[in-house]
Short mmCIF file of C-alpha atoms in Angstrom, two decimals:
data_model
loop_
_atom_site.label_atom_id
_atom_site.label_comp_id
_atom_site.label_asym_id
_atom_site.label_seq_id
_atom_site.Cartn_x
_atom_site.Cartn_y
_atom_site.Cartn_z
CA MET A 16 0.00 0.00 0.00
CA SER A 17 2.79 2.39 0.95
CA MET A 18 4.61 1.75 -2.30
CA SER A 19 1.41 2.13 -4.32
CA ILE A 20 0.49 5.49 -2.85
CA GLY A 21 4.09 6.70 -2.87
CA GLY A 22 4.49 5.66 -6.46
CA LEU A 23 1.33 7.50 -7.35
CA VAL A 24 2.50 10.67 -5.61
CA SER A 25 6.03 10.58 -7.03
CA GLY A 26 4.78 9.74 -10.52
CA LEU A 27 2.31 12.62 -10.64
CA ASP A 28 3.85 15.23 -13.11
CA THR A 29 1.29 18.02 -13.20
CA ASN A 30 3.11 20.26 -15.74
CA ASN A 31 3.69 17.38 -18.17
CA ILE A 32 0.06 16.27 -18.01
CA ILE A 33 -1.24 19.85 -18.51
CA ASP A 34 1.21 20.49 -21.38
CA GLN A 35 0.01 17.36 -23.17
CA LEU A 36 -3.60 18.38 -22.73
CA LYS A 37 -2.81 21.96 -23.88
CA SER A 38 -1.18 20.65 -27.07
CA ILE A 39 -4.46 18.91 -27.87
CA GLN A 40 -6.43 22.07 -27.17
CA GLN A 41 -4.06 24.09 -29.46
CA LYS A 42 -5.10 22.14 -32.55
CA PRO A 43 -8.21 24.25 -33.27
CA ILE A 44 -6.06 27.39 -32.98
CA LEU A 45 -3.47 25.98 -35.38
CA LYS A 46 -6.20 25.20 -37.90
CA LEU A 47 -7.53 28.76 -37.62
CA GLN A 48 -4.03 30.19 -38.01
CA GLN A 49 -3.48 28.08 -41.13
CA LYS A 50 -6.75 29.40 -42.48
CA GLU A 51 -5.66 32.97 -41.73
CA ALA A 52 -2.34 32.37 -43.52
CA GLY A 53 -4.34 31.37 -46.62
CA TYR A 54 -6.40 34.54 -46.37
CA GLN A 55 -3.23 36.62 -46.02
CA VAL A 56 -1.78 35.08 -49.18
CA GLU A 57 -5.02 35.83 -51.00
CA LEU A 58 -5.06 39.38 -49.65
CA SER A 59 -1.49 39.90 -50.86
CA ALA A 60 -2.46 38.59 -54.30
CA TYR A 61 -5.32 41.07 -54.48
CA GLY A 62 -2.90 43.84 -53.50
CA SER A 63 -0.63 42.87 -56.40
CA LEU A 64 -3.59 42.70 -58.78
CA LYS A 65 -4.69 46.16 -57.65
CA SER A 66 -1.18 47.49 -58.24
CA THR A 67 -1.03 46.18 -61.83
CA LEU A 68 -4.52 47.54 -62.55
CA SER A 69 -3.53 50.94 -61.12
CA SER A 70 -0.52 51.00 -63.45
CA LEU A 71 -2.83 50.21 -66.37
CA LYS A 72 -5.14 53.06 -65.36
CA SER A 73 -2.16 55.45 -65.18
CA ALA A 74 -1.23 54.45 -68.73
CA MET A 75 -4.82 54.97 -69.90
CA ASP A 76 -4.94 58.39 -68.21
CA GLY A 77 -2.42 59.51 -70.83
CA LEU A 78 -4.78 58.55 -73.66
CA ASP A 79 -8.29 59.49 -72.56
CA SER A 80 -8.41 63.24 -73.24
CA THR A 81 -7.68 65.45 -76.22
CA SER A 82 -5.14 67.49 -74.24
CA ASP A 83 -3.18 64.28 -73.53
CA LEU A 84 -2.87 63.51 -77.24
CA THR A 85 -2.66 66.90 -78.93
CA SER A 86 1.07 67.15 -78.61
CA PHE A 87 3.09 69.04 -81.19
CA SER A 88 6.73 69.02 -82.17
CA ALA A 89 8.40 72.16 -83.54
CA SER A 90 11.71 72.31 -85.35
CA SER A 91 14.03 75.04 -86.57
CA GLY A 92 15.71 74.97 -89.96
CA ASN A 93 18.75 76.69 -88.40
CA THR A 94 19.25 76.35 -84.65
CA ASP A 95 22.10 78.89 -84.79
CA LEU A 96 19.44 81.48 -85.64
CA PHE A 97 16.64 80.32 -83.35
CA THR A 98 15.29 77.33 -81.45
CA VAL A 99 11.61 76.59 -81.05
CA SER A 100 9.08 74.68 -78.94
CA ALA A 101 5.32 74.12 -79.21
CA ASP A 102 2.48 73.36 -76.80
CA GLY A 103 -0.88 71.66 -77.26
CA THR A 104 -2.55 74.76 -78.72
CA ALA A 105 -0.25 74.93 -81.74
CA VAL A 106 -1.34 74.25 -85.32
CA SER A 107 0.56 72.16 -87.85
CA GLY A 108 2.30 74.27 -90.46
CA SER A 109 5.51 75.72 -91.83
CA TYR A 110 6.66 79.33 -91.42
CA SER A 111 9.50 81.45 -92.75
CA ILE A 112 11.38 83.29 -89.97
CA THR A 113 13.87 86.13 -90.57
CA VAL A 114 15.85 87.45 -87.59
CA GLN A 115 16.76 91.14 -87.99
CA GLN A 116 17.81 92.02 -84.45
CA LEU A 117 18.29 90.52 -81.02
CA ALA A 118 16.89 92.14 -77.90
CA GLY A 119 19.58 93.73 -75.73
CA GLU A 120 20.07 95.24 -72.29
CA HIS A 121 20.85 98.91 -71.85
CA LYS A 122 24.49 99.33 -70.78
CA LEU A 123 26.27 102.42 -69.44
CA ALA A 124 29.86 103.02 -68.29
CA SER A 125 31.89 105.82 -66.75
CA LYS A 126 33.67 108.06 -69.25
CA GLU A 127 37.42 108.47 -69.09
CA ALA A 128 36.92 111.92 -67.64
CA GLY A 129 34.59 110.52 -65.01
CA ALA A 130 36.81 107.64 -63.81
CA PHE A 131 37.59 107.12 -60.11
CA SER A 132 40.60 106.18 -58.05
CA GLY A 133 40.29 103.26 -55.64
CA GLU A 134 39.73 105.09 -52.33
CA GLU A 135 38.33 108.31 -53.76
CA PRO A 136 34.99 109.42 -52.25
CA VAL A 137 32.43 109.62 -55.00
CA GLY A 138 30.65 112.60 -53.49
CA LYS A 139 27.84 113.13 -51.05
CA GLY A 140 24.22 113.22 -52.15
CA THR A 141 21.39 111.09 -53.50
CA ILE A 142 21.18 108.99 -56.67
CA HIS A 143 17.75 108.92 -58.38
CA LEU A 144 17.58 105.73 -60.45
CA LYS A 145 14.84 104.29 -62.61
CA VAL A 146 14.46 101.95 -65.60
CA GLY A 147 12.05 102.76 -68.39
CA SER A 148 8.62 103.75 -67.10
CA GLY A 149 9.27 102.20 -63.68
CA GLY A 150 9.34 104.09 -60.42
CA THR A 151 12.32 106.05 -59.20
CA VAL A 152 14.51 104.51 -56.50
CA ASP A 153 16.53 106.91 -54.30
CA ILE A 154 19.95 105.74 -53.10
CA GLY A 155 21.82 107.75 -50.46
CA VAL A 156 25.58 108.27 -50.81
CA SER A 157 27.66 109.39 -47.85
CA ALA A 158 30.69 111.69 -47.97
CA THR A 159 33.09 108.72 -47.49
CA ASP A 160 31.54 106.26 -49.96
CA THR A 161 33.84 104.98 -52.72
CA ILE A 162 32.75 103.77 -56.15
CA ASP A 163 32.66 100.18 -54.75
CA ASP A 164 30.25 101.35 -52.04
CA VAL A 165 28.03 103.02 -54.64
CA SER A 166 28.06 99.89 -56.81
CA GLN A 167 26.99 97.75 -53.85
CA ALA A 168 24.27 100.21 -52.87
CA ILE A 169 22.81 100.14 -56.40
CA ASN A 170 22.74 96.34 -56.40
CA ASP A 171 21.15 96.27 -52.95
CA ALA A 172 18.42 98.68 -54.09
CA ASN A 173 16.90 96.10 -56.49
CA ALA A 174 16.11 98.83 -58.98
CA GLY A 175 16.38 96.55 -62.03
CA VAL A 176 20.00 97.50 -62.69
CA ARG A 177 23.21 95.52 -62.09
CA ALA A 178 26.27 97.58 -61.16
CA THR A 179 29.89 96.50 -61.57
CA VAL A 180 33.23 98.23 -61.02
CA ILE A 181 35.92 97.60 -63.62
CA PHE A 182 39.61 98.37 -62.98
CA ASP A 183 41.77 99.04 -66.06
CA GLY A 184 45.02 99.02 -64.11
CA THR A 185 44.92 102.71 -63.30
CA ASN A 186 41.35 103.88 -62.79
CA TYR A 187 37.98 102.46 -61.71
CA PHE A 188 34.91 102.65 -63.93
CA LEU A 189 31.29 102.06 -62.98
CA THR A 190 29.18 100.00 -65.42
CA LEU A 191 25.40 99.68 -65.28
CA THR A 192 23.33 97.02 -67.07
CA THR A 193 19.56 96.56 -67.02
CA GLU A 194 18.23 93.22 -65.84
CA GLU A 195 15.61 93.21 -68.60
CA THR A 196 16.07 93.58 -72.35
CA GLY A 197 13.93 95.78 -74.61
CA GLU A 198 14.14 99.26 -76.05
CA GLU A 199 11.81 100.68 -73.39
CA ASN A 200 14.13 99.61 -70.57
CA VAL A 201 16.43 102.64 -70.69
CA ILE A 202 18.40 103.60 -67.58
CA ASN A 203 17.76 107.07 -66.23
CA LEU A 204 20.13 108.22 -63.47
CA THR A 205 20.05 111.70 -62.00
CA VAL A 206 21.54 112.96 -58.75
CA THR A 207 21.20 115.51 -56.03
CA ASP A 208 24.83 116.51 -55.46
CA THR A 209 25.04 118.10 -52.01
CA ASP A 210 28.81 118.65 -52.21
CA ASP A 211 28.90 121.42 -54.79
CA GLY A 212 25.21 121.83 -55.56
CA ASP A 213 25.79 121.19 -59.28
CA ASN A 214 23.81 118.11 -60.37
CA ILE A 215 25.03 117.86 -63.98
CA ASP A 216 28.75 118.72 -64.08
CA MET A 217 31.60 116.22 -64.32
CA ASN A 218 32.59 116.63 -60.67
CA GLY A 219 31.63 114.55 -57.65
CA LEU A 220 28.43 112.52 -57.67
CA SER A 221 27.12 114.15 -60.86
CA ARG A 222 29.72 112.20 -62.86
CA LEU A 223 27.19 109.34 -62.71
CA VAL A 224 24.35 111.21 -64.41
CA TYR A 225 22.70 109.74 -67.51
CA ASP A 226 19.55 111.53 -68.62
CA GLU A 227 19.19 110.47 -72.25
CA GLY A 228 19.38 113.40 -74.67
CA VAL A 229 19.82 115.88 -71.82
CA THR A 230 22.86 115.11 -69.68
CA GLU A 231 24.92 112.06 -70.54
CA ASN A 232 27.91 112.02 -68.17
CA LEU A 233 27.97 108.21 -68.44
CA ALA A 234 28.66 106.73 -71.87
CA GLN A 235 26.21 104.37 -73.52
CA SER A 236 28.11 101.16 -74.36
CA GLN A 237 25.03 99.31 -75.62
CA PRO A 238 21.61 100.73 -76.44
CA ALA A 239 18.42 99.14 -75.15
CA ALA A 240 16.97 97.11 -78.01
CA ASP A 241 13.95 95.00 -78.95
CA SER A 242 14.19 91.80 -80.89
CA ILE A 243 12.87 92.21 -84.43
CA ILE A 244 11.72 89.37 -86.70
CA THR A 245 9.76 88.83 -89.90
CA VAL A 246 7.28 85.94 -90.11
CA ASP A 247 6.01 84.86 -93.53
CA GLY A 248 6.66 88.33 -94.95
CA ILE A 249 5.08 90.21 -92.02
CA ALA A 250 7.97 92.49 -91.04
CA GLY A 251 8.78 94.65 -88.04
CA ILE A 252 7.54 92.29 -85.32
CA HIS A 253 9.04 93.67 -82.08
CA ARG A 254 9.39 92.01 -78.70
CA ASN A 255 11.33 93.13 -75.62
CA SER A 256 12.87 89.66 -75.19
CA ASN A 257 14.68 87.10 -77.28
CA MET A 258 12.09 84.54 -76.18
CA ILE A 259 9.12 85.27 -78.40
CA ASP A 260 5.66 83.80 -77.96
CA GLY A 261 2.22 84.84 -79.13
CA VAL A 262 3.35 85.51 -82.70
CA ILE A 263 2.52 81.97 -83.85
CA LYS A 264 -0.16 80.30 -81.72
CA GLY A 265 1.25 77.77 -79.28
CA VAL A 266 4.83 78.33 -80.45
CA THR A 267 7.75 79.85 -78.54
CA ILE A 268 10.73 81.09 -80.58
CA THR A 269 14.05 81.67 -78.82
CA LEU A 270 16.40 83.86 -80.85
CA GLU A 271 20.07 82.90 -80.80
CA SER A 272 21.73 85.28 -83.28
CA ALA A 273 21.02 87.98 -85.87
CA PRO A 274 23.68 87.91 -88.60
CA ASN A 275 23.62 90.41 -91.43
CA THR A 276 23.30 87.61 -93.98
CA ASP A 277 21.79 84.12 -93.94
CA ASN A 278 19.35 85.25 -91.28
CA GLN A 279 16.30 83.32 -92.57
CA ALA A 280 15.18 79.76 -91.76
CA ASP A 281 11.96 77.73 -91.78
CA LEU A 282 10.02 76.85 -88.64
CA THR A 283 7.95 73.66 -88.86
CA VAL A 284 5.17 72.49 -86.50
CA THR A 285 3.94 68.90 -86.75
CA TRP A 286 1.92 66.46 -84.65
CA ASN A 287 4.19 64.77 -82.12
CA THR A 288 3.23 61.27 -83.18
CA SER A 289 6.23 59.67 -81.48
CA GLU A 290 4.99 60.76 -78.05
CA ILE A 291 1.54 59.33 -78.71
CA ALA A 292 3.02 56.08 -80.01
CA SER A 293 5.03 55.91 -76.78
CA LYS A 294 1.84 56.32 -74.71
CA ILE A 295 0.11 53.58 -76.69
CA ASN A 296 3.06 51.26 -76.15
CA SER A 297 2.97 52.05 -72.43
CA PHE A 298 -0.70 51.02 -72.38
CA VAL A 299 0.11 47.75 -74.16
CA SER A 300 2.90 46.98 -71.70
CA ALA A 301 0.68 47.74 -68.69
CA TYR A 302 -2.16 45.62 -70.11
CA ASN A 303 0.20 42.69 -70.66
CA ASN A 304 1.41 43.00 -67.07
CA VAL A 305 -2.18 42.58 -65.89
CA LEU A 306 -2.66 39.56 -68.15
CA ASP A 307 0.61 38.00 -66.94
CA PHE A 308 -0.31 38.46 -63.30
CA ILE A 309 -3.81 37.00 -63.66
CA SER A 310 -2.46 34.07 -65.67
CA SER A 311 0.12 33.32 -62.97
CA ALA A 312 -2.35 33.75 -60.08
CA GLN A 313 -4.89 31.43 -61.76
CA ASN A 314 -2.44 28.85 -63.10
CA TYR A 315 -2.49 25.16 -62.13
CA ASN A 316 0.87 23.36 -62.04
CA VAL A 317 0.27 19.76 -63.07
CA GLU A 318 3.69 18.54 -61.94
CA SER A 319 3.49 19.96 -58.43
CA GLU A 320 -0.32 19.68 -58.32
CA THR A 321 -0.54 23.22 -56.93
CA ALA A 322 -3.09 25.85 -57.92
CA GLY A 323 -2.52 29.60 -58.14
CA VAL A 324 -3.89 31.57 -55.22
CA LEU A 325 -6.67 33.14 -57.33
CA MET A 326 -7.55 30.10 -59.39
CA GLY A 327 -11.32 29.98 -59.89
CA ASP A 328 -11.74 33.30 -58.06
CA ALA A 329 -14.97 34.92 -59.27
CA THR A 330 -13.80 38.51 -58.74
CA THR A 331 -10.63 37.98 -60.76
CA ASN A 332 -12.56 36.19 -63.49
CA ASN A 333 -15.00 39.09 -63.79
CA ILE A 334 -12.16 41.60 -63.99
CA ARG A 335 -10.52 39.67 -66.80
CA LYS A 336 -13.82 39.34 -68.67
CA ASN A 337 -14.40 43.11 -68.40
CA LEU A 338 -10.92 43.86 -69.74
CA ASP A 339 -11.34 41.38 -72.60
CA ARG A 340 -14.66 42.99 -73.49
CA MET A 341 -13.03 46.44 -73.53
CA LEU A 342 -10.20 45.16 -75.70
CA THR A 343 -12.35 43.56 -78.38
CA GLY A 344 -15.20 46.07 -78.30
CA THR A 345 -15.91 48.61 -81.04
CA VAL A 346 -16.06 52.41 -81.01
CA SER A 347 -18.76 53.90 -83.20
CA ASP A 348 -18.97 57.26 -85.01
CA VAL A 349 -15.26 57.35 -85.89
CA GLU A 350 -14.29 57.41 -89.56
CA SER A 351 -11.66 54.84 -90.58
CA PHE A 352 -11.42 53.13 -87.18
CA SER A 353 -13.72 51.02 -85.05
CA ARG A 354 -11.43 48.56 -83.25
CA LEU A 355 -8.07 48.63 -81.54
CA SER A 356 -6.83 46.17 -84.14
CA ASP A 357 -7.21 48.90 -86.79
CA PHE A 358 -4.14 50.49 -85.17
CA GLY A 359 -2.08 47.32 -85.43
CA ILE A 360 -2.77 46.42 -81.78
CA ALA A 361 -4.03 42.86 -81.27
CA LEU A 362 -3.56 39.72 -79.19
CA ASN A 363 -0.82 37.42 -80.48
CA ASP A 364 -0.74 33.59 -80.37
CA GLU A 365 0.41 33.71 -76.75
CA GLY A 366 -2.59 35.76 -75.71
CA ARG A 367 -0.63 38.97 -75.12
CA LEU A 368 -1.14 42.35 -76.75
CA GLU A 369 1.29 43.19 -79.53
CA VAL A 370 1.84 46.36 -81.57
CA ASP A 371 2.58 46.44 -85.27
CA SER A 372 4.62 49.65 -85.30
CA SER A 373 4.43 50.14 -89.06
CA ILE A 374 0.62 50.09 -89.04
CA LEU A 375 0.44 52.32 -85.96
CA ASN A 376 2.85 54.92 -87.37
CA ASN A 377 1.03 55.05 -90.68
CA VAL A 378 -2.28 55.60 -88.91
CA LEU A 379 -0.81 58.36 -86.75
CA ASP A 380 0.73 60.10 -89.75
CA ASP A 381 -2.29 59.81 -92.05
CA ASP A 382 -5.38 60.31 -89.90
CA PHE A 383 -4.42 61.90 -86.61
CA ASP A 384 -7.73 63.66 -85.97
CA ASN A 385 -9.65 60.37 -86.04
CA VAL A 386 -7.01 58.74 -83.85
CA ILE A 387 -7.80 61.31 -81.17
CA LYS A 388 -11.51 60.76 -81.60
CA PHE A 389 -11.19 56.97 -81.33
CA PHE A 390 -9.44 57.21 -77.97
CA THR A 391 -11.07 60.26 -76.37
CA GLN A 392 -14.61 60.96 -77.61
CA THR A 393 -17.15 61.28 -74.80
CA THR A 394 -20.44 60.93 -76.70
CA GLU A 395 -22.75 58.76 -74.61
CA GLY A 396 -23.05 55.31 -76.14
CA SER A 397 -19.99 55.74 -78.37
CA GLU A 398 -17.31 56.63 -75.86
CA GLY A 399 -13.70 56.40 -76.98
CA PHE A 400 -11.59 53.35 -76.22
CA ALA A 401 -9.44 54.99 -73.54
CA ALA A 402 -12.38 56.86 -72.02
CA ARG A 403 -14.30 53.59 -71.61
CA MET A 404 -11.27 51.75 -70.24
CA VAL A 405 -10.66 54.45 -67.62
CA ASP A 406 -14.32 54.29 -66.52
CA THR A 407 -14.10 50.49 -66.21
CA LEU A 408 -10.87 50.63 -64.20
CA ASP A 409 -12.29 53.36 -61.97
CA ALA A 410 -15.23 51.11 -61.13
CA ILE A 411 -12.90 48.19 -60.34
CA LEU A 412 -10.47 50.25 -58.26
CA ASP A 413 -13.00 52.46 -56.48
CA SER A 414 -12.05 52.45 -52.79
CA THR A 415 -15.66 52.90 -51.69
CA GLY A 416 -17.44 50.05 -53.40
CA GLY A 417 -15.28 48.78 -56.26
CA SER A 418 -15.17 45.02 -56.84
CA LEU A 419 -11.62 44.72 -55.52
CA ASP A 420 -12.43 46.80 -52.46
CA ALA A 421 -15.49 44.67 -51.68
CA ARG A 422 -13.51 41.44 -51.99
CA THR A 423 -10.55 42.57 -49.88
CA ASP A 424 -12.92 43.94 -47.25
CA GLY A 425 -14.55 40.51 -47.08
CA ILE A 426 -11.19 38.80 -46.64
CA GLN A 427 -10.13 41.31 -43.98
CA ASN A 428 -13.39 40.69 -42.11
CA SER A 429 -12.71 36.93 -42.22
CA ILE A 430 -9.22 37.49 -40.80
CA GLU A 431 -10.61 39.63 -38.00
CA ASP A 432 -13.20 36.95 -37.27
CA ILE A 433 -10.41 34.37 -36.97
CA HIS A 434 -8.58 36.66 -34.54
CA ASP A 435 -11.75 36.85 -32.45
CA GLN A 436 -12.14 33.05 -32.47
CA VAL A 437 -8.51 32.51 -31.48
CA GLU A 438 -8.86 35.03 -28.67
CA ARG A 439 -11.97 33.26 -27.33
CA ILE A 440 -10.31 29.83 -27.48
CA GLU A 441 -7.16 31.11 -25.76
CA MET A 442 -9.24 32.68 -23.00
CA ARG A 443 -11.18 29.42 -22.59
CA ASN A 444 -7.93 27.42 -22.52
CA LEU A 445 -6.44 29.77 -19.94
CA ALA A 446 -9.48 29.36 -17.72
CA TRP A 447 -9.28 25.56 -18.16
CA GLU A 448 -5.56 25.55 -17.26
CA THR A 449 -6.16 27.63 -14.14
CA ARG A 450 -8.99 25.35 -13.05
CA THR A 451 -7.06 22.16 -13.82
CA ARG A 452 -3.96 23.29 -11.95
CA ALA A 453 -6.12 24.03 -8.90
CA GLN A 454 -7.62 20.54 -9.14
CA PHE A 455 -4.20 18.93 -9.45
CA ASN A 456 -2.94 20.92 -6.46
CA ALA A 457 -5.93 19.70 -4.41
CA LEU A 458 -5.24 16.13 -5.58
CA GLU A 459 -1.61 16.39 -4.57
CA LEU A 460 -2.66 17.56 -1.08
CA LEU A 461 -5.11 14.65 -0.84
CA LEU A 462 -2.45 12.15 -1.94
CA ALA A 463 -0.02 13.63 0.56
CA GLY A 464 -2.65 12.98 3.28
CA TYR A 465 -3.07 9.44 2.04
CA GLN A 466 0.67 9.04 2.13
CA ASN A 467 0.81 10.08 5.82
CA THR A 468 -2.08 7.74 6.67
CA GLY A 469 -0.40 4.92 4.80
CA ASN A 470 2.84 5.46 6.64
CA PHE A 471 0.98 5.35 10.01
CA LEU A 472 -0.84 2.15 9.06
CA THR A 473 2.38 0.60 7.85
CA GLN A 474 3.98 1.38 11.20
CA GLN A 475 1.00 -0.19 13.06
CA LEU A 476 1.05 -3.30 10.92
CA THR A 477 4.77 -3.63 11.39
CA GLY A 478 4.29 -3.34 15.17
CA MET A 479 1.54 -5.98 15.19
CA GLN A 480 3.67 -8.25 13.07
CA ASN A 481 6.55 -7.86 15.47
CA LEU A 482 4.21 -8.60 18.42
CA ASN A 483 2.93 -11.75 16.76
CA ASN A 484 6.43 -12.87 16.06
CA PHE A 485 7.39 -12.27 19.69
CA ILE A 486 4.41 -14.25 21.01
CA SER A 487 5.05 -17.09 18.62
CA ASN A 488 8.67 -17.29 19.63
CA ARG A 489 7.77 -17.53 23.38
CA GLY A 490 5.44 -20.43 22.80
#
């Protein structure tokens, strides 16, 4: 009896028994976690699908409006004379451009008689400086200011004039240059000479005076000048800059030189078909990426007997059907074109979109207006190809009710439900473990009591046995 009870007490391993029971209770949690892992893989696949569809939509956004496609390219027949660029408002055509004169800044410089020594005070007073029809800026000059100080003060005044001091090895000369070109931007500089009271002589501060046609104590080294061009025989076109726009709609001409001879060249504006071809090729590439992803996600590998994560998925199947329908559909009310295949864009034997560049380029060169209409028209019932595709993709990708959003929300809800189930099971298991440990502790106390009782009974039996042996031996 003693050995039986003692063996029971010593063989009782509470932690081992509970751990074995807990491992059994963990199985439902492991199954739920495996199920969640499957949902996470599916959720990741939908994220990748959404990404490829978003890239396709970005490509289509470059094709669904007239402004996206009405791109022009402008070229100069002589880039030494002028360069040129065009925007979407330009019109195809060719123009003859003659450059007679470049626009120039107004430049002034001290005369020999008005030169300065390095530390010589210029003269006390106030400089009154303005450019063209602009306001007058007053600049104070102290009795100790040198020509360097005056130059710095003019630059700090932000009066539209840049001042520089040039040293010829003996004397210092002030130069003034307007920040803007154009014949109206003439420098006017007068002074109030408080040293000698004479504001126009060649002494002191008045050496800096330039009042065109009145008092010119500074020399004009370059007159203010407009650019002058002739366009298709229309002569005398003036601008105050060498960057000319508004003469030809949507075209900016930048003048580079104005030689006395060979100063004429042609300017040509054409549709920028290469840019549009590039956008179409970007669409084809993005569409193929969607096809490749769906094919991979719905593929079944016979050798490994594994299915793609989205195989048989209804949402993915519907998306592909919608895209196929867009691809093979027709656009009405467009002369010359009704299908994407009319542009040399069609599915090849491998099921991927392919572009026949020769057909596409010919179409772009020969019938550009209808190309734009095919992609962009918004007439209800005969929407352009790109306009319809963008609407379809918007519906799929809509974050507040699109098919992808609805499906991913459903998966996310399933994952959250699994989390709730796991939490409930873990709480139930924890309560079971607490209760079971208390029961085992009570059992151990009971067994310990039995052990003490057993030991007492063993002692009594041993004593009785000894007494019997003693009595037997006496007899």
